[in-house]
Amino acid sequence: MTPCRSSSPERTSAPRLPSPPQRSPRVRSMQWWSPPLPVVLMAVVLVAAGCSSSAGTGAPGSGGDVQSTTGVAYESTGTGPMVKPTIPQTPSVPSDFGQLQCSPGAPLKTADPAPTKRSCTRVFHLTASAFEQKIANFPVQDVMVWGYNNSTPGPTLISYAGERVQIVLTDNLPVPTTVHPHGLHQPNTADGVAGISQPDPVMPGQTHTYPSFVPGHTGTFAYHSHTDGPVQELRGLDGAWIVLPRAEHSSVHVNDDYMMTLQQFNPEAVMSGMPVANKLVNGTLDVPFPGGTGDFPLSTVNGRTGDASGGPITIHKGDVVRIRIYNASQNSHSMHLHGHDEVLVAKNGHAVPPVRETTQDVAPGDFFTIDFKADNPGNWIFHCHFPHHTANAKESGYNGAPVGMTRIFHYAGSAPVPVQYFTYQGQSSMPAP
Ligand SMILES: [Cu+2]
């Protein structure tokens, strides 16, 4: 087979980039938006599918070099001038660009790509611990979860194509743990599978520095505990990891880019039949399966049910909006957007020929990227289509509204979403026991 031309920025001269805009410029046409689809897209995908892998091109480092060309760099599939990628946001969850450690020089905290002519490593510090997080308004609120840096899902890690990355994990849990980069091309010594690739997990109170490596491709990926998965992953030790291109063709550029991690939780108090007053706070987590039904009572996007999301996601008419989905839960979820075509543009770090979908079934561990054109003002829900997953312990929200695994897109200028939606079923305070 014919080796692919590497998309690594270390092999190509850096494109000239415009200054970053306050908001991403609106793009009049997307490849999937201006039929017929450019032939070039399919050609690139087909050529890439026949590529063979090749040796890495990244800078030497402690972790071995795993940069490969087996992945289709997303930025290589478009047309038009090169622009800076839109920085993704994760509603309710912080983003973490880590620390850039370049030699020589002090570590930098920066959202910009590492200089290609310096030897730099982007280092992410993750601390696993147990803490309370408000994951719903009802029938529980604050639940004891496990997560990274006091958040479940953990902070969304953001790095750039060709950068060397590294995780430093501190275990503040009462049990041993590890962290696994999911979907990246890490060396085996950085794989973080307890008892196999990492025979001895990180012990409580200890810090472990994993070998650095260069991820093999851009796209949406994740990190999660790979120790005692039925307990640790389902209590919340998951997070997204996005590897951005340093630049992308304007034809694949989006205005708004949102990361959404799907999780399901089983607070013990929800299922135990305790009086409502006792269910409202301080639920502990009982995993893996509740009540023998296989149904998890609370389904969330970014660690919150729709009613506890704090408000809608505001978008603007004319925008192209990207949603990156990571399913960190035990079950598949059929993610459906009202009022718009959702266009599948990438799966698991690889661009795919755009496909218009109504509902996208996302399996556990999958990453799907969908785009939509904001051309239909109003308040639109994006939700799992399993009815139990759009309720909190089978209870609906304000006036029967879907909650659970739901987020609302609100067009600027449209009527506001009723504030009662973001409360306990329309009541301004918790009901008396
Ligand atoms: Cu679902």
Short mmCIF file of C-alpha atoms and ligand atoms in Angstrom, two decimals:
data_model
loop_
_atom_site.label_atom_id
_atom_site.label_comp_id
_atom_site.label_asym_id
_atom_site.label_seq_id
_atom_site.Cartn_x
_atom_site.Cartn_y
_atom_site.Cartn_z
CA MET A 1 0.00 0.00 0.00
CA THR A 2 1.07 3.55 -0.48
CA PRO A 3 2.24 5.36 2.64
CA CYS A 4 0.27 8.49 3.42
CA ARG A 5 1.80 11.89 3.50
CA SER A 6 2.18 12.77 7.15
CA SER A 7 0.00 15.54 8.47
CA SER A 8 2.37 16.17 11.34
CA PRO A 9 3.16 19.85 11.69
CA GLU A 10 6.74 18.83 12.37
CA ARG A 11 7.05 17.81 8.72
CA THR A 12 5.31 20.74 7.17
CA SER A 13 5.81 24.43 7.33
CA ALA A 14 3.34 26.12 9.65
CA PRO A 15 0.46 27.77 7.81
CA ARG A 16 0.04 31.51 8.11
CA LEU A 17 -2.84 32.05 10.50
CA PRO A 18 -5.12 35.03 10.99
CA SER A 19 -5.41 36.62 14.42
CA PRO A 20 -7.90 34.79 16.63
CA PRO A 21 -11.34 36.39 16.46
CA GLN A 22 -13.48 37.07 19.52
CA ARG A 23 -16.10 34.79 18.04
CA SER A 24 -15.39 32.36 15.30
CA PRO A 25 -16.31 33.83 11.92
CA ARG A 26 -19.51 32.50 10.46
CA VAL A 27 -18.93 30.12 7.62
CA ARG A 28 -21.36 30.27 4.75
CA SER A 29 -20.80 26.80 3.47
CA MET A 30 -19.83 23.52 5.02
CA GLN A 31 -18.88 20.48 3.02
CA TRP A 32 -22.08 18.81 4.17
CA TRP A 33 -24.01 22.00 3.82
CA SER A 34 -23.46 22.80 0.15
CA PRO A 35 -24.49 19.81 -1.89
CA PRO A 36 -23.19 18.26 -4.00
CA LEU A 37 -20.40 17.26 -1.64
CA PRO A 38 -16.97 18.10 -2.95
CA VAL A 39 -15.41 15.10 -4.54
CA VAL A 40 -12.19 15.90 -2.76
CA LEU A 41 -13.58 14.83 0.61
CA MET A 42 -14.43 11.33 -0.49
CA ALA A 43 -11.16 11.08 -2.35
CA VAL A 44 -9.17 11.98 0.74
CA VAL A 45 -11.07 9.48 2.87
CA LEU A 46 -10.65 6.72 0.32
CA VAL A 47 -6.96 7.40 -0.16
CA ALA A 48 -6.45 7.52 3.59
CA ALA A 49 -8.28 4.22 4.03
CA GLY A 50 -5.63 2.58 1.90
CA CYS A 51 -2.69 4.10 3.72
CA SER A 52 -0.17 2.05 5.59
CA SER A 53 1.20 3.13 8.92
CA SER A 54 4.66 4.55 9.19
CA ALA A 55 7.20 5.35 11.83
CA GLY A 56 6.70 8.31 14.08
CA THR A 57 7.91 11.81 13.51
CA GLY A 58 7.61 13.36 16.95
CA ALA A 59 10.44 14.60 19.09
CA PRO A 60 12.29 11.97 21.08
CA GLY A 61 11.15 11.54 24.65
CA SER A 62 10.78 9.17 27.54
CA GLY A 63 7.67 7.45 26.28
CA GLY A 64 8.69 6.27 22.84
CA ASP A 65 7.28 7.82 19.74
CA VAL A 66 3.93 6.66 18.52
CA GLN A 67 3.02 9.37 16.06
CA SER A 68 1.59 7.48 13.11
CA THR A 69 -0.29 8.20 9.96
CA THR A 70 -2.91 5.52 10.47
CA GLY A 71 -5.29 8.21 11.65
CA VAL A 72 -6.75 10.65 9.17
CA ALA A 73 -5.97 14.08 10.53
CA TYR A 74 -9.24 15.93 10.47
CA GLU A 75 -7.64 19.09 9.17
CA SER A 76 -6.52 17.30 6.03
CA THR A 77 -10.02 16.59 4.73
CA GLY A 78 -11.30 20.07 3.99
CA THR A 79 -10.85 22.87 1.55
CA GLY A 80 -10.27 26.60 1.75
CA PRO A 81 -7.81 28.77 3.65
CA MET A 82 -6.29 27.50 6.89
CA VAL A 83 -7.69 29.00 10.09
CA LYS A 84 -7.20 28.40 13.79
CA PRO A 85 -9.56 25.76 15.18
CA THR A 86 -12.42 26.85 17.40
CA ILE A 87 -11.57 26.01 21.01
CA PRO A 88 -14.17 23.55 22.33
CA GLN A 89 -16.12 24.31 25.47
CA THR A 90 -17.52 21.75 27.89
CA PRO A 91 -20.65 23.19 29.53
CA SER A 92 -20.50 22.72 33.34
CA VAL A 93 -16.96 21.32 33.18
CA PRO A 94 -13.62 23.17 33.13
CA SER A 95 -11.15 22.84 30.28
CA ASP A 96 -7.52 22.11 31.07
CA PHE A 97 -4.69 23.02 28.73
CA GLY A 98 -2.14 21.68 31.20
CA GLN A 99 1.33 23.14 31.52
CA LEU A 100 3.71 23.51 28.61
CA GLN A 101 7.15 22.50 29.71
CA CYS A 102 9.71 23.55 27.10
CA SER A 103 13.42 23.40 27.49
CA PRO A 104 14.88 25.74 28.34
CA GLY A 105 12.36 27.88 30.17
CA ALA A 106 9.79 27.87 32.94
CA PRO A 107 6.51 25.97 32.47
CA LEU A 108 3.81 27.92 30.63
CA LYS A 109 0.06 27.76 31.08
CA THR A 110 -1.17 28.43 27.59
CA ALA A 111 -4.06 27.62 25.31
CA ASP A 112 -1.83 28.11 22.27
CA PRO A 113 -0.04 25.25 20.54
CA ALA A 114 3.49 24.44 21.61
CA PRO A 115 6.16 26.05 19.42
CA THR A 116 7.11 23.46 16.82
CA LYS A 117 10.78 24.43 16.93
CA ARG A 118 11.15 23.82 20.68
CA SER A 119 11.15 20.60 22.61
CA CYS A 120 7.94 20.89 24.64
CA THR A 121 5.68 18.57 26.59
CA ARG A 122 2.12 19.46 27.62
CA VAL A 123 1.74 18.08 31.13
CA PHE A 124 -1.67 17.43 32.68
CA HIS A 125 -1.95 17.06 36.45
CA LEU A 126 -4.93 14.97 37.50
CA THR A 127 -5.97 14.24 41.08
CA ALA A 128 -8.50 11.46 41.63
CA SER A 129 -10.69 11.96 44.68
CA ALA A 130 -14.18 11.60 46.13
CA PHE A 131 -16.36 14.70 46.53
CA GLU A 132 -19.95 15.88 46.39
CA GLN A 133 -21.35 17.17 43.12
CA LYS A 134 -24.84 18.44 42.42
CA ILE A 135 -25.85 16.12 39.61
CA ALA A 136 -29.63 16.71 39.71
CA ASN A 137 -32.33 18.88 41.24
CA PHE A 138 -34.47 15.88 42.13
CA PRO A 139 -34.93 13.39 43.67
CA VAL A 140 -31.35 13.78 44.89
CA GLN A 141 -29.07 16.77 44.56
CA ASP A 142 -25.59 16.50 46.01
CA VAL A 143 -24.15 13.08 45.43
CA MET A 144 -20.81 11.68 46.53
CA VAL A 145 -19.00 10.96 43.26
CA TRP A 146 -15.46 10.16 42.21
CA GLY A 147 -13.71 12.33 39.68
CA TYR A 148 -10.60 14.21 38.63
CA ASN A 149 -9.70 17.66 39.94
CA ASN A 150 -13.03 17.84 41.81
CA SER A 151 -15.19 17.31 38.72
CA THR A 152 -16.96 14.42 37.06
CA PRO A 153 -16.45 14.20 34.21
CA GLY A 154 -12.93 15.41 34.87
CA PRO A 155 -11.60 18.51 33.15
CA THR A 156 -11.59 18.35 29.36
CA LEU A 157 -7.93 18.04 28.42
CA ILE A 158 -7.00 19.99 25.30
CA SER A 159 -3.78 19.51 23.36
CA TYR A 160 -2.69 20.07 19.77
CA ALA A 161 -1.57 17.89 16.88
CA GLY A 162 2.04 16.83 17.15
CA GLU A 163 2.45 17.90 20.76
CA ARG A 164 4.06 15.58 23.27
CA VAL A 165 1.70 15.02 26.21
CA GLN A 166 2.05 13.55 29.67
CA ILE A 167 -0.23 12.77 32.62
CA VAL A 168 0.77 13.11 36.27
CA LEU A 169 -1.78 11.28 38.42
CA THR A 170 -2.23 11.77 42.16
CA ASP A 171 -4.45 9.29 43.99
CA ASN A 172 -6.47 10.86 46.80
CA LEU A 173 -8.99 8.02 46.77
CA PRO A 174 -9.10 5.37 49.48
CA VAL A 175 -8.19 2.72 46.87
CA PRO A 176 -5.51 2.22 44.19
CA THR A 177 -6.21 3.66 40.75
CA THR A 178 -4.73 4.29 37.29
CA VAL A 179 -5.53 6.52 34.33
CA HIS A 180 -5.86 5.30 30.74
CA PRO A 181 -5.74 7.50 27.60
CA HIS A 182 -8.67 6.18 25.54
CA GLY A 183 -8.42 6.32 21.75
CA LEU A 184 -4.95 7.84 21.57
CA HIS A 185 -1.85 6.04 20.34
CA GLN A 186 0.02 5.87 23.63
CA PRO A 187 2.94 3.55 24.34
CA ASN A 188 2.03 0.49 26.37
CA THR A 189 3.76 1.87 29.45
CA ALA A 190 1.32 4.80 29.43
CA ASP A 191 -1.78 2.65 28.92
CA GLY A 192 -2.75 2.55 32.59
CA VAL A 193 -4.47 -0.84 32.75
CA ALA A 194 -4.09 -2.10 36.30
CA GLY A 195 -2.62 -5.57 36.56
CA ILE A 196 -1.70 -5.74 32.85
CA SER A 197 0.12 -2.79 31.26
CA GLN A 198 0.51 -1.17 34.70
CA PRO A 199 0.95 -4.16 37.02
CA ASP A 200 1.09 -1.98 40.12
CA PRO A 201 -1.58 0.73 40.25
CA VAL A 202 -1.02 4.08 41.93
CA MET A 203 -1.57 3.68 45.66
CA PRO A 204 -3.59 6.08 47.84
CA GLY A 205 -1.56 9.17 48.61
CA GLN A 206 0.94 8.53 45.84
CA THR A 207 1.67 10.43 42.62
CA HIS A 208 2.68 8.70 39.40
CA THR A 209 4.18 10.36 36.31
CA TYR A 210 3.25 8.47 33.16
CA PRO A 211 5.61 8.35 30.15
CA SER A 212 5.09 11.14 27.65
CA PHE A 213 3.96 10.41 24.12
CA VAL A 214 2.72 12.04 20.94
CA PRO A 215 -0.94 11.13 20.23
CA GLY A 216 -1.34 9.58 16.82
CA HIS A 217 -4.18 11.71 15.51
CA THR A 218 -6.43 14.64 16.19
CA GLY A 219 -10.01 14.27 17.36
CA THR A 220 -12.17 13.62 20.38
CA PHE A 221 -10.94 11.06 22.89
CA ALA A 222 -11.02 10.42 26.61
CA TYR A 223 -9.17 9.35 29.71
CA HIS A 224 -10.52 7.19 32.49
CA SER A 225 -9.59 4.91 35.32
CA HIS A 226 -8.76 1.40 34.19
CA THR A 227 -8.75 -0.04 37.70
CA ASP A 228 -11.86 -1.81 39.02
CA GLY A 229 -13.89 -0.31 36.18
CA PRO A 230 -17.37 -1.28 37.39
CA VAL A 231 -16.79 0.83 40.47
CA GLN A 232 -14.34 3.54 39.45
CA GLU A 233 -15.62 4.41 35.98
CA LEU A 234 -19.26 4.29 37.04
CA ARG A 235 -18.58 6.51 40.03
CA GLY A 236 -17.26 9.14 37.64
CA LEU A 237 -13.54 8.65 36.93
CA ASP A 238 -13.86 9.69 33.29
CA GLY A 239 -13.07 12.75 31.23
CA ALA A 240 -12.73 13.94 27.64
CA TRP A 241 -9.45 14.62 25.86
CA ILE A 242 -9.55 16.64 22.65
CA VAL A 243 -6.55 16.81 20.34
CA LEU A 244 -7.05 19.85 18.13
CA PRO A 245 -5.44 20.43 14.76
CA ARG A 246 -3.06 23.39 14.82
CA ALA A 247 -4.98 24.73 11.87
CA GLU A 248 -7.85 23.50 9.77
CA HIS A 249 -9.38 24.30 6.42
CA SER A 250 -12.13 26.89 6.65
CA SER A 251 -14.60 24.44 5.13
CA VAL A 252 -14.56 22.34 8.31
CA HIS A 253 -14.51 25.33 10.64
CA VAL A 254 -17.33 25.67 13.16
CA ASN A 255 -18.52 28.64 15.20
CA ASP A 256 -19.44 26.82 18.40
CA ASP A 257 -17.85 23.60 19.61
CA TYR A 258 -19.29 21.74 22.60
CA MET A 259 -18.02 18.63 24.38
CA MET A 260 -20.69 16.43 25.95
CA THR A 261 -19.82 13.40 28.06
CA LEU A 262 -22.64 10.95 28.75
CA GLN A 263 -22.72 9.28 32.17
CA GLN A 264 -25.17 7.42 34.35
CA PHE A 265 -25.20 7.35 38.12
CA ASN A 266 -26.85 5.24 40.75
CA PRO A 267 -27.16 7.16 44.00
CA GLU A 268 -28.09 4.56 46.55
CA ALA A 269 -30.70 6.72 48.25
CA VAL A 270 -32.75 7.06 45.06
CA MET A 271 -33.52 3.39 44.88
CA SER A 272 -33.69 2.54 48.55
CA GLY A 273 -37.20 3.78 49.22
CA MET A 274 -36.03 6.36 51.72
CA PRO A 275 -38.39 9.29 52.43
CA VAL A 276 -38.02 12.19 50.01
CA ALA A 277 -36.44 14.47 52.59
CA ASN A 278 -33.66 11.98 53.14
CA LYS A 279 -33.14 11.46 49.44
CA LEU A 280 -32.50 15.10 48.67
CA VAL A 281 -28.90 15.32 49.75
CA ASN A 282 -25.82 13.27 50.27
CA GLY A 283 -26.57 10.28 48.15
CA THR A 284 -23.83 7.73 48.07
CA LEU A 285 -23.12 5.72 44.97
CA ASP A 286 -24.03 2.08 44.68
CA VAL A 287 -22.60 0.41 41.59
CA PRO A 288 -22.70 -1.27 39.17
CA PHE A 289 -26.35 -2.21 38.76
CA PRO A 290 -29.25 -0.80 40.72
CA GLY A 291 -32.07 -3.01 41.86
CA GLY A 292 -31.35 -5.78 39.40
CA THR A 293 -33.10 -3.85 36.63
CA GLY A 294 -30.01 -2.58 34.86
CA ASP A 295 -31.55 0.86 34.90
CA PHE A 296 -29.45 3.67 36.27
CA PRO A 297 -31.75 6.25 37.87
CA LEU A 298 -29.79 9.34 36.84
CA SER A 299 -28.55 9.96 33.30
CA THR A 300 -26.42 13.04 32.77
CA VAL A 301 -24.62 15.21 30.24
CA ASN A 302 -21.35 16.56 31.65
CA GLY A 303 -22.25 15.32 35.11
CA ARG A 304 -25.62 17.07 35.41
CA THR A 305 -29.18 16.17 34.50
CA GLY A 306 -30.91 18.66 32.21
CA ASP A 307 -32.71 20.38 35.07
CA ALA A 308 -29.41 20.80 36.95
CA SER A 309 -27.47 22.09 33.95
CA GLY A 310 -27.79 25.67 35.16
CA GLY A 311 -29.26 27.03 31.94
CA PRO A 312 -29.42 26.50 28.20
CA ILE A 313 -26.54 26.68 25.74
CA THR A 314 -26.98 29.89 23.77
CA ILE A 315 -26.25 29.77 20.04
CA HIS A 316 -26.79 32.24 17.20
CA LYS A 317 -28.73 31.86 13.98
CA GLY A 318 -26.34 31.14 11.13
CA ASP A 319 -23.77 29.40 13.31
CA VAL A 320 -22.41 25.98 12.54
CA VAL A 321 -22.48 24.16 15.87
CA ARG A 322 -20.37 21.12 16.69
CA ILE A 323 -21.22 18.56 19.38
CA ARG A 324 -18.55 16.07 20.43
CA ILE A 325 -20.10 13.11 22.24
CA TYR A 326 -18.27 10.68 24.52
CA ASN A 327 -20.24 7.85 26.04
CA ALA A 328 -18.65 7.08 29.42
CA SER A 329 -21.60 5.07 30.71
CA GLN A 330 -22.65 1.44 30.89
CA ASN A 331 -25.33 1.73 28.18
CA SER A 332 -25.74 2.94 24.62
CA HIS A 333 -27.56 6.22 24.09
CA SER A 334 -29.56 7.38 21.07
CA MET A 335 -28.71 11.04 20.87
CA HIS A 336 -31.33 13.09 19.06
CA LEU A 337 -31.45 16.78 18.17
CA HIS A 338 -34.81 18.42 17.60
CA GLY A 339 -35.51 20.68 14.64
CA HIS A 340 -32.24 20.21 12.76
CA ASP A 341 -30.33 17.63 10.80
CA GLU A 342 -27.42 16.37 12.86
CA VAL A 343 -24.57 15.61 10.50
CA LEU A 344 -22.09 12.95 11.55
CA VAL A 345 -18.62 14.21 10.54
CA ALA A 346 -16.19 12.13 12.61
CA LYS A 347 -16.01 8.94 14.63
CA ASN A 348 -13.32 8.10 17.13
CA GLY A 349 -10.78 10.55 15.77
CA HIS A 350 -11.36 9.81 12.11
CA ALA A 351 -13.28 11.96 9.67
CA VAL A 352 -16.13 10.16 7.93
CA PRO A 353 -18.07 11.12 4.82
CA PRO A 354 -20.77 13.40 6.24
CA VAL A 355 -24.04 11.60 6.94
CA ARG A 356 -27.26 13.37 7.88
CA GLU A 357 -28.85 11.69 10.87
CA THR A 358 -31.88 12.19 13.05
CA THR A 359 -30.66 10.07 15.93
CA GLN A 360 -27.15 8.85 16.57
CA ASP A 361 -26.67 5.66 18.57
CA VAL A 362 -23.51 6.01 20.66
CA ALA A 363 -22.06 2.86 22.21
CA PRO A 364 -20.08 2.84 25.47
CA GLY A 365 -16.57 4.13 24.81
CA ASP A 366 -17.50 5.70 21.47
CA PHE A 367 -16.76 9.25 20.35
CA PHE A 368 -19.01 10.80 17.70
CA THR A 369 -18.75 14.32 16.34
CA ILE A 370 -21.87 15.85 14.83
CA ASP A 371 -22.40 19.29 13.35
CA PHE A 372 -25.60 21.20 12.73
CA LYS A 373 -26.50 24.42 11.00
CA ALA A 374 -28.35 26.79 13.34
CA ASP A 375 -31.14 27.79 10.97
CA ASN A 376 -34.27 27.26 13.04
CA PRO A 377 -34.62 29.69 15.98
CA GLY A 378 -36.19 28.59 19.24
CA ASN A 379 -35.35 26.35 22.18
CA TRP A 380 -34.32 22.89 21.04
CA ILE A 381 -33.44 19.87 23.10
CA PHE A 382 -30.60 17.45 22.44
CA HIS A 383 -31.34 14.29 24.35
CA CYS A 384 -31.07 10.54 24.60
CA HIS A 385 -34.12 8.88 23.10
CA PHE A 386 -34.42 6.13 25.71
CA PRO A 387 -37.40 7.45 27.69
CA HIS A 388 -35.99 6.36 31.06
CA HIS A 389 -32.84 8.35 30.30
CA THR A 390 -34.80 11.59 29.95
CA ALA A 391 -36.18 11.34 33.46
CA ASN A 392 -34.63 11.46 36.92
CA ALA A 393 -35.39 8.12 38.58
CA LYS A 394 -38.35 7.86 36.18
CA GLU A 395 -39.70 11.28 37.21
CA SER A 396 -40.08 13.96 34.56
CA GLY A 397 -39.34 17.62 35.11
CA TYR A 398 -41.34 20.84 35.05
CA ASN A 399 -44.78 20.16 33.56
CA GLY A 400 -43.53 16.83 32.25
CA ALA A 401 -40.39 18.17 30.59
CA PRO A 402 -37.55 15.81 29.68
CA VAL A 403 -34.66 15.98 32.14
CA GLY A 404 -31.92 13.37 32.65
CA MET A 405 -29.64 13.11 29.62
CA THR A 406 -30.85 16.37 28.06
CA ARG A 407 -29.34 19.73 27.12
CA ILE A 408 -31.14 22.71 25.63
CA PHE A 409 -29.85 24.86 22.75
CA HIS A 410 -31.33 28.35 22.98
CA TYR A 411 -31.13 30.76 20.04
CA ALA A 412 -30.17 34.27 21.10
CA GLY A 413 -33.23 36.48 20.67
CA SER A 414 -35.73 33.65 21.06
CA ALA A 415 -38.12 33.44 24.00
CA PRO A 416 -36.28 32.30 27.11
CA VAL A 417 -36.49 28.77 28.43
CA PRO A 418 -38.90 28.79 31.42
CA VAL A 419 -36.81 29.23 34.54
CA GLN A 420 -38.95 26.63 36.28
CA TYR A 421 -37.31 23.99 34.11
CA PHE A 422 -34.09 24.47 36.05
CA THR A 423 -35.72 23.83 39.43
CA TYR A 424 -37.36 21.01 41.34
CA GLN A 425 -40.21 20.36 38.91
CA GLY A 426 -41.23 24.00 38.88
CA GLN A 427 -41.10 24.61 42.62
CA SER A 428 -38.85 27.36 43.83
CA SER A 429 -37.59 25.31 46.74
CA MET A 430 -37.48 21.73 47.85
CA PRO A 431 -40.82 20.32 49.00
CA ALA A 432 -41.25 19.77 52.72
CA PRO A 433 -41.00 16.13 53.79
CU CU B 1 -29.73 6.94 26.92
#
